[in-house]
Amino acid sequence: MPSTRPTRKGAAARGRRRLRAHRWAGWLFALPALTFYGVFNFYPVLLSIQYSFYDWDGIGASTWVGLKNYTAVFTDSEQFTTLLHAFYLILFFTVLPVTLALITASVLRQLQGRFTGALARTLLFLPQIIPGAAAGVAWTWMYSDNGVVNQLLRAVGLDDLARPWLADFTWALTAVGFIGTWLSTGLCTMLLLSGIGKIDNSLYEAARIDGAGPVRQFLAVTLPGLRNEIGVCVTITIIAALASFDVVYLSTQGGPGTQTMVPGVAVYNLAFNDARLGAASALAVVLALIVIAVVVPLQRLFREK
């Protein structure tokens, strides 16, 4: 009886060759996108890292300064404060939206298939179709002395709280943060609603049979089932908080004073208003490293085990 071993070896070798050919074909298909990404994304990043070691106004000769620009990020009080402001905005861009979205998604789950549920989902997602720059301008009007926010406060007898919010040294950053809350809550709600839709209803029925109320069902079934979706929401919104630019620039441009200055606006000012490309590049590189340092552990934390 002839042995089948050579035939099997030959089939395995042909399979490996076919796999290698498919792999190379995949790389060839991806080559245009990789080239585009390398030229317009990766190469500018490398240039920014190079510029960060120089004192350069963008036109004249550059001067090597080593780590001086990086040292300034942490010793210059204005630049370092921008980083603190970015972390403060995480409270409004991430913590509040994700918390509100979890509550809202749990309530909307009970309204699935009803007109009110569809209407609520549409209204919640509405801010996502509005650019951040437009939202910044619109909220500038609403936060003004005679804007909607102050009119509502005066209508309910809270005249003492009315103020030009974005011009107030104490409340300006918080007011900007609530714009981020308004922008992020709808997106988080939609992501969490899609995640709730994947949770098996039998888990809720089993919880109800065991006597679990809505709060217990939320803690025992909904939260564990949304682990991945919560991770996505937290990651997206933290990046939005740390790298915020359009909302802050269009609403306050970093003012009053530097009360709402964030790294994104500071990089713009250093590069295009102060002609300090080296300092701007160093702050941008530090910001990118902070984003990576925050997001990578979060990805591992929310990874499903």
CSV table of C-alpha atoms in Angstrom, one decimal:
chain,number,residue,atom,x,y,z
A,1,MET,CA,0.0,0.0,0.0
A,2,PRO,CA,1.6,3.3,-1.1
A,3,SER,CA,2.3,5.9,1.6
A,4,THR,CA,0.2,9.1,1.7
A,5,ARG,CA,2.9,11.1,3.6
A,6,PRO,CA,4.6,12.7,0.6
A,7,THR,CA,1.2,13.7,-0.8
A,8,ARG,CA,0.2,15.4,2.5
A,9,LYS,CA,3.6,17.2,2.6
A,10,GLY,CA,3.1,18.4,-0.9
A,11,ALA,CA,-0.4,19.6,-0.1
A,12,ALA,CA,0.9,21.4,3.0
A,13,ALA,CA,3.6,23.1,1.0
A,14,ARG,CA,1.1,24.2,-1.7
A,15,GLY,CA,-1.1,25.6,1.1
A,16,ARG,CA,1.8,27.6,2.6
A,17,ARG,CA,2.7,29.0,-0.9
A,18,ARG,CA,-0.9,29.9,-1.5
A,19,LEU,CA,-1.0,31.6,1.9
A,20,ARG,CA,2.2,33.6,1.2
A,21,ALA,CA,0.8,34.7,-2.2
A,22,HIS,CA,-2.4,35.9,-0.6
A,23,ARG,CA,-0.4,37.7,2.1
A,24,TRP,CA,1.6,39.5,-0.5
A,25,ALA,CA,-1.5,40.3,-2.5
A,26,GLY,CA,-3.0,41.8,0.6
A,27,TRP,CA,0.0,44.0,1.1
A,28,LEU,CA,-0.1,45.2,-2.5
A,29,PHE,CA,-3.8,46.2,-2.1
A,30,ALA,CA,-2.9,48.1,1.1
A,31,LEU,CA,0.2,49.7,-0.5
A,32,PRO,CA,-1.6,52.9,-1.8
A,33,ALA,CA,-3.2,53.5,1.6
A,34,LEU,CA,0.0,52.9,3.4
A,35,THR,CA,1.9,55.3,1.1
A,36,PHE,CA,-0.8,58.0,1.6
A,37,TYR,CA,-0.6,57.4,5.4
A,38,GLY,CA,3.2,57.5,5.4
A,39,VAL,CA,3.4,60.8,3.4
A,40,PHE,CA,0.6,62.7,5.0
A,41,ASN,CA,0.7,61.4,8.6
A,42,PHE,CA,3.9,59.5,9.5
A,43,TYR,CA,6.3,61.9,7.8
A,44,PRO,CA,4.9,65.1,9.4
A,45,VAL,CA,5.1,63.4,12.8
A,46,LEU,CA,8.8,62.7,12.2
A,47,LEU,CA,9.3,66.3,11.0
A,48,SER,CA,7.6,67.5,14.2
A,49,ILE,CA,10.0,65.4,16.3
A,50,GLN,CA,12.9,66.9,14.4
A,51,TYR,CA,11.7,70.5,14.8
A,52,SER,CA,11.1,70.0,18.5
A,53,PHE,CA,14.9,70.0,19.1
A,54,TYR,CA,15.4,73.3,17.3
A,55,ASP,CA,14.6,77.0,17.9
A,56,TRP,CA,13.1,77.9,14.6
A,57,ASP,CA,10.7,80.7,13.5
A,58,GLY,CA,9.7,78.7,10.4
A,59,ILE,CA,11.5,80.9,7.9
A,60,GLY,CA,15.1,81.8,9.0
A,61,ALA,CA,17.9,79.6,10.1
A,62,SER,CA,17.2,77.1,12.9
A,63,THR,CA,19.3,76.6,16.0
A,64,TRP,CA,19.9,73.3,17.8
A,65,VAL,CA,18.6,73.6,21.4
A,66,GLY,CA,18.5,69.9,22.4
A,67,LEU,CA,15.8,69.2,25.1
A,68,LYS,CA,15.3,72.9,26.0
A,69,ASN,CA,11.8,73.0,24.3
A,70,TYR,CA,10.8,69.8,26.2
A,71,THR,CA,12.0,71.2,29.5
A,72,ALA,CA,10.0,74.3,28.8
A,73,VAL,CA,6.8,72.3,28.5
A,74,PHE,CA,7.1,71.3,32.2
A,75,THR,CA,8.8,74.4,33.6
A,76,ASP,CA,6.9,77.1,31.8
A,77,SER,CA,3.8,77.6,33.9
A,78,GLU,CA,1.6,78.6,31.0
A,79,GLN,CA,2.5,75.5,28.9
A,80,PHE,CA,2.2,73.2,31.9
A,81,THR,CA,-1.2,74.6,32.9
A,82,THR,CA,-2.5,73.8,29.4
A,83,LEU,CA,-1.9,70.1,30.2
A,84,LEU,CA,-3.7,70.4,33.5
A,85,HIS,CA,-6.6,72.1,31.7
A,86,ALA,CA,-6.8,69.2,29.3
A,87,PHE,CA,-7.0,66.6,32.1
A,88,TYR,CA,-9.7,68.7,33.8
A,89,LEU,CA,-11.7,68.6,30.6
A,90,ILE,CA,-11.7,64.7,30.8
A,91,LEU,CA,-14.3,65.1,33.6
A,92,PHE,CA,-16.7,66.8,31.1
A,93,PHE,CA,-15.7,65.1,27.8
A,94,THR,CA,-15.5,61.6,29.3
A,95,VAL,CA,-16.8,61.0,32.9
A,96,LEU,CA,-20.1,62.9,32.5
A,97,PRO,CA,-21.0,61.8,29.0
A,98,VAL,CA,-20.3,58.1,29.7
A,99,THR,CA,-22.2,58.2,33.0
A,100,LEU,CA,-25.2,60.0,31.3
A,101,ALA,CA,-25.0,57.7,28.3
A,102,LEU,CA,-25.2,54.6,30.5
A,103,ILE,CA,-28.3,55.9,32.3
A,104,THR,CA,-29.9,57.1,29.0
A,105,ALA,CA,-29.2,53.9,27.1
A,106,SER,CA,-30.6,51.8,29.9
A,107,VAL,CA,-33.8,53.9,29.9
A,108,LEU,CA,-34.0,53.8,26.1
A,109,ARG,CA,-33.7,50.0,26.1
A,110,GLN,CA,-37.1,49.9,27.7
A,111,LEU,CA,-38.5,52.1,24.8
A,112,GLN,CA,-37.2,50.1,21.9
A,113,GLY,CA,-39.6,50.0,19.0
A,114,ARG,CA,-41.7,52.9,20.3
A,115,PHE,CA,-41.9,56.3,18.7
A,116,THR,CA,-40.6,58.1,21.8
A,117,GLY,CA,-37.5,55.9,21.8
A,118,ALA,CA,-36.8,56.6,18.1
A,119,LEU,CA,-37.3,60.3,18.7
A,120,ALA,CA,-35.1,60.3,21.8
A,121,ARG,CA,-32.3,58.5,19.9
A,122,THR,CA,-32.6,61.0,17.0
A,123,LEU,CA,-32.4,64.0,19.3
A,124,LEU,CA,-29.5,62.6,21.3
A,125,PHE,CA,-27.5,61.9,18.1
A,126,LEU,CA,-28.2,65.3,16.6
A,127,PRO,CA,-25.1,67.0,18.1
A,128,GLN,CA,-22.9,64.4,16.2
A,129,ILE,CA,-23.9,65.9,12.9
A,130,ILE,CA,-22.9,69.4,14.0
A,131,PRO,CA,-19.1,70.2,13.6
A,132,GLY,CA,-17.3,71.1,16.8
A,133,ALA,CA,-16.5,74.5,15.4
A,134,ALA,CA,-20.2,75.3,14.8
A,135,ALA,CA,-21.0,74.0,18.2
A,136,GLY,CA,-18.4,76.3,19.7
A,137,VAL,CA,-19.9,79.4,17.9
A,138,ALA,CA,-23.5,78.4,18.8
A,139,TRP,CA,-22.6,77.9,22.5
A,140,THR,CA,-20.8,81.3,22.5
A,141,TRP,CA,-24.2,82.9,21.8
A,142,MET,CA,-26.0,80.8,24.3
A,143,TYR,CA,-23.4,81.5,27.1
A,144,SER,CA,-23.5,85.3,26.4
A,145,ASP,CA,-24.9,87.7,29.0
A,146,ASN,CA,-28.3,87.7,27.2
A,147,GLY,CA,-28.0,84.2,25.9
A,148,VAL,CA,-30.4,81.3,26.5
A,149,VAL,CA,-28.5,79.9,29.5
A,150,ASN,CA,-28.8,83.2,31.4
A,151,GLN,CA,-32.4,83.8,30.3
A,152,LEU,CA,-33.3,80.4,31.7
A,153,LEU,CA,-31.6,81.1,35.0
A,154,ARG,CA,-33.4,84.5,35.3
A,155,ALA,CA,-36.7,82.9,34.4
A,156,VAL,CA,-36.4,80.5,37.4
A,157,GLY,CA,-35.3,83.3,39.8
A,158,LEU,CA,-31.6,82.5,39.8
A,159,ASP,CA,-30.5,85.9,38.6
A,160,ASP,CA,-27.4,85.8,40.8
A,161,LEU,CA,-26.0,82.9,38.9
A,162,ALA,CA,-26.4,84.6,35.5
A,163,ARG,CA,-23.1,85.8,34.0
A,164,PRO,CA,-21.1,85.9,30.7
A,165,TRP,CA,-19.9,82.4,31.3
A,166,LEU,CA,-17.1,82.2,28.7
A,167,ALA,CA,-15.7,85.6,30.0
A,168,ASP,CA,-15.7,84.5,33.6
A,169,PHE,CA,-12.3,83.7,34.9
A,170,THR,CA,-13.7,81.1,37.4
A,171,TRP,CA,-16.3,79.4,35.2
A,172,ALA,CA,-15.0,79.7,31.6
A,173,LEU,CA,-13.2,76.3,31.5
A,174,THR,CA,-16.1,74.5,33.1
A,175,ALA,CA,-18.5,76.2,30.6
A,176,VAL,CA,-16.3,75.0,27.7
A,177,GLY,CA,-16.3,71.5,29.3
A,178,PHE,CA,-20.1,71.4,29.2
A,179,ILE,CA,-20.0,72.0,25.5
A,180,GLY,CA,-17.9,68.8,25.3
A,181,THR,CA,-20.5,67.0,27.4
A,182,TRP,CA,-23.2,68.1,25.0
A,183,LEU,CA,-21.2,66.9,22.0
A,184,SER,CA,-20.1,63.5,23.5
A,185,THR,CA,-23.2,62.3,25.2
A,186,GLY,CA,-25.1,61.4,22.1
A,187,LEU,CA,-22.3,59.4,20.5
A,188,CYS,CA,-21.7,57.5,23.7
A,189,THR,CA,-25.4,56.8,24.1
A,190,MET,CA,-25.6,55.4,20.5
A,191,LEU,CA,-22.5,53.2,21.1
A,192,LEU,CA,-23.9,51.8,24.4
A,193,LEU,CA,-27.4,51.3,22.9
A,194,SER,CA,-25.8,49.1,20.1
A,195,GLY,CA,-24.0,47.2,22.8
A,196,ILE,CA,-27.2,46.7,24.9
A,197,GLY,CA,-28.8,45.3,21.8
A,198,LYS,CA,-26.3,42.5,21.8
A,199,ILE,CA,-27.0,41.4,25.4
A,200,ASP,CA,-29.1,38.3,25.6
A,201,ASN,CA,-32.6,39.1,26.9
A,202,SER,CA,-32.6,35.8,28.7
A,203,LEU,CA,-30.1,37.3,31.1
A,204,TYR,CA,-32.5,40.1,32.1
A,205,GLU,CA,-35.3,37.6,32.4
A,206,ALA,CA,-33.2,35.4,34.7
A,207,ALA,CA,-32.3,38.4,36.8
A,208,ARG,CA,-36.0,39.4,37.1
A,209,ILE,CA,-36.9,35.8,38.1
A,210,ASP,CA,-34.2,36.1,40.8
A,211,GLY,CA,-35.9,39.2,42.1
A,212,ALA,CA,-33.5,41.8,40.7
A,213,GLY,CA,-34.8,45.3,40.3
A,214,PRO,CA,-33.8,47.7,37.5
A,215,VAL,CA,-30.7,48.9,39.4
A,216,ARG,CA,-29.6,45.4,40.2
A,217,GLN,CA,-30.2,44.4,36.5
A,218,PHE,CA,-28.1,47.4,35.4
A,219,LEU,CA,-25.2,46.5,37.7
A,220,ALA,CA,-25.3,42.7,37.2
A,221,VAL,CA,-26.2,42.5,33.5
A,222,THR,CA,-25.9,45.7,31.6
A,223,LEU,CA,-22.5,47.0,32.9
A,224,PRO,CA,-20.6,43.7,32.4
A,225,GLY,CA,-22.2,43.3,29.0
A,226,LEU,CA,-21.0,46.8,27.9
A,227,ARG,CA,-17.4,46.4,28.8
A,228,ASN,CA,-16.1,46.8,25.3
A,229,GLU,CA,-18.4,49.6,24.3
A,230,ILE,CA,-17.6,51.5,27.5
A,231,GLY,CA,-13.9,51.1,26.6
A,232,VAL,CA,-14.5,52.5,23.1
A,233,CYS,CA,-16.5,55.5,24.6
A,234,VAL,CA,-13.8,56.2,27.2
A,235,THR,CA,-11.0,56.0,24.6
A,236,ILE,CA,-12.7,58.3,22.1
A,237,THR,CA,-13.7,60.9,24.5
A,238,ILE,CA,-10.4,61.0,26.4
A,239,ILE,CA,-8.6,61.6,23.1
A,240,ALA,CA,-11.2,64.3,22.3
A,241,ALA,CA,-10.5,66.0,25.7
A,242,LEU,CA,-6.7,65.9,25.6
A,243,ALA,CA,-6.5,66.9,21.9
A,244,SER,CA,-9.4,69.4,22.0
A,245,PHE,CA,-9.0,72.4,19.7
A,246,ASP,CA,-12.0,73.4,17.6
A,247,VAL,CA,-14.5,73.9,20.4
A,248,VAL,CA,-12.0,75.8,22.6
A,249,TYR,CA,-10.6,78.0,19.8
A,250,LEU,CA,-14.0,78.9,18.4
A,251,SER,CA,-15.6,79.6,21.8
A,252,THR,CA,-12.8,81.3,23.8
A,253,GLN,CA,-9.5,81.1,21.9
A,254,GLY,CA,-8.0,80.1,25.3
A,255,GLY,CA,-9.3,83.1,27.2
A,256,PRO,CA,-10.2,84.9,29.3
A,257,GLY,CA,-6.4,85.3,30.0
A,258,THR,CA,-5.3,81.7,29.7
A,259,GLN,CA,-8.1,80.2,31.8
A,260,THR,CA,-9.3,77.9,28.9
A,261,MET,CA,-6.0,77.4,27.1
A,262,VAL,CA,-5.5,73.8,26.2
A,263,PRO,CA,-2.5,72.1,24.5
A,264,GLY,CA,-4.2,72.1,21.0
A,265,VAL,CA,-4.7,75.9,21.0
A,266,ALA,CA,-1.3,76.5,22.6
A,267,VAL,CA,0.4,74.6,19.8
A,268,TYR,CA,-1.5,76.7,17.3
A,269,ASN,CA,-0.5,80.0,19.0
A,270,LEU,CA,3.1,79.0,19.4
A,271,ALA,CA,3.5,77.9,15.8
A,272,PHE,CA,1.4,80.6,13.9
A,273,ASN,CA,1.2,83.6,16.3
A,274,ASP,CA,4.5,83.5,18.1
A,275,ALA,CA,6.5,81.8,15.2
A,276,ARG,CA,8.1,79.3,17.7
A,277,LEU,CA,7.8,76.1,15.7
A,278,GLY,CA,10.3,74.2,17.9
A,279,ALA,CA,8.3,74.9,21.1
A,280,ALA,CA,5.0,74.1,19.4
A,281,SER,CA,6.4,70.8,18.1
A,282,ALA,CA,7.7,69.9,21.5
A,283,LEU,CA,4.4,70.5,23.1
A,284,ALA,CA,2.6,68.6,20.4
A,285,VAL,CA,5.0,65.6,20.8
A,286,VAL,CA,4.5,65.7,24.6
A,287,LEU,CA,0.7,65.8,24.1
A,288,ALA,CA,0.9,62.8,21.7
A,289,LEU,CA,2.9,60.8,24.3
A,290,ILE,CA,0.4,61.7,27.0
A,291,VAL,CA,-2.5,60.5,24.8
A,292,ILE,CA,-0.6,57.2,24.1
A,293,ALA,CA,0.3,56.8,27.8
A,294,VAL,CA,-3.4,57.2,28.8
A,295,VAL,CA,-5.1,55.3,26.1
A,296,VAL,CA,-2.9,52.1,25.9
A,297,PRO,CA,-3.5,51.1,29.6
A,298,LEU,CA,-7.2,51.8,29.1
A,299,GLN,CA,-7.4,49.5,26.1
A,300,ARG,CA,-5.8,46.7,28.2
A,301,LEU,CA,-8.2,47.5,31.1
A,302,PHE,CA,-11.4,47.3,29.0
A,303,ARG,CA,-10.2,44.4,26.8
A,304,GLU,CA,-12.6,41.5,27.2
A,305,LYS,CA,-11.1,38.6,29.1
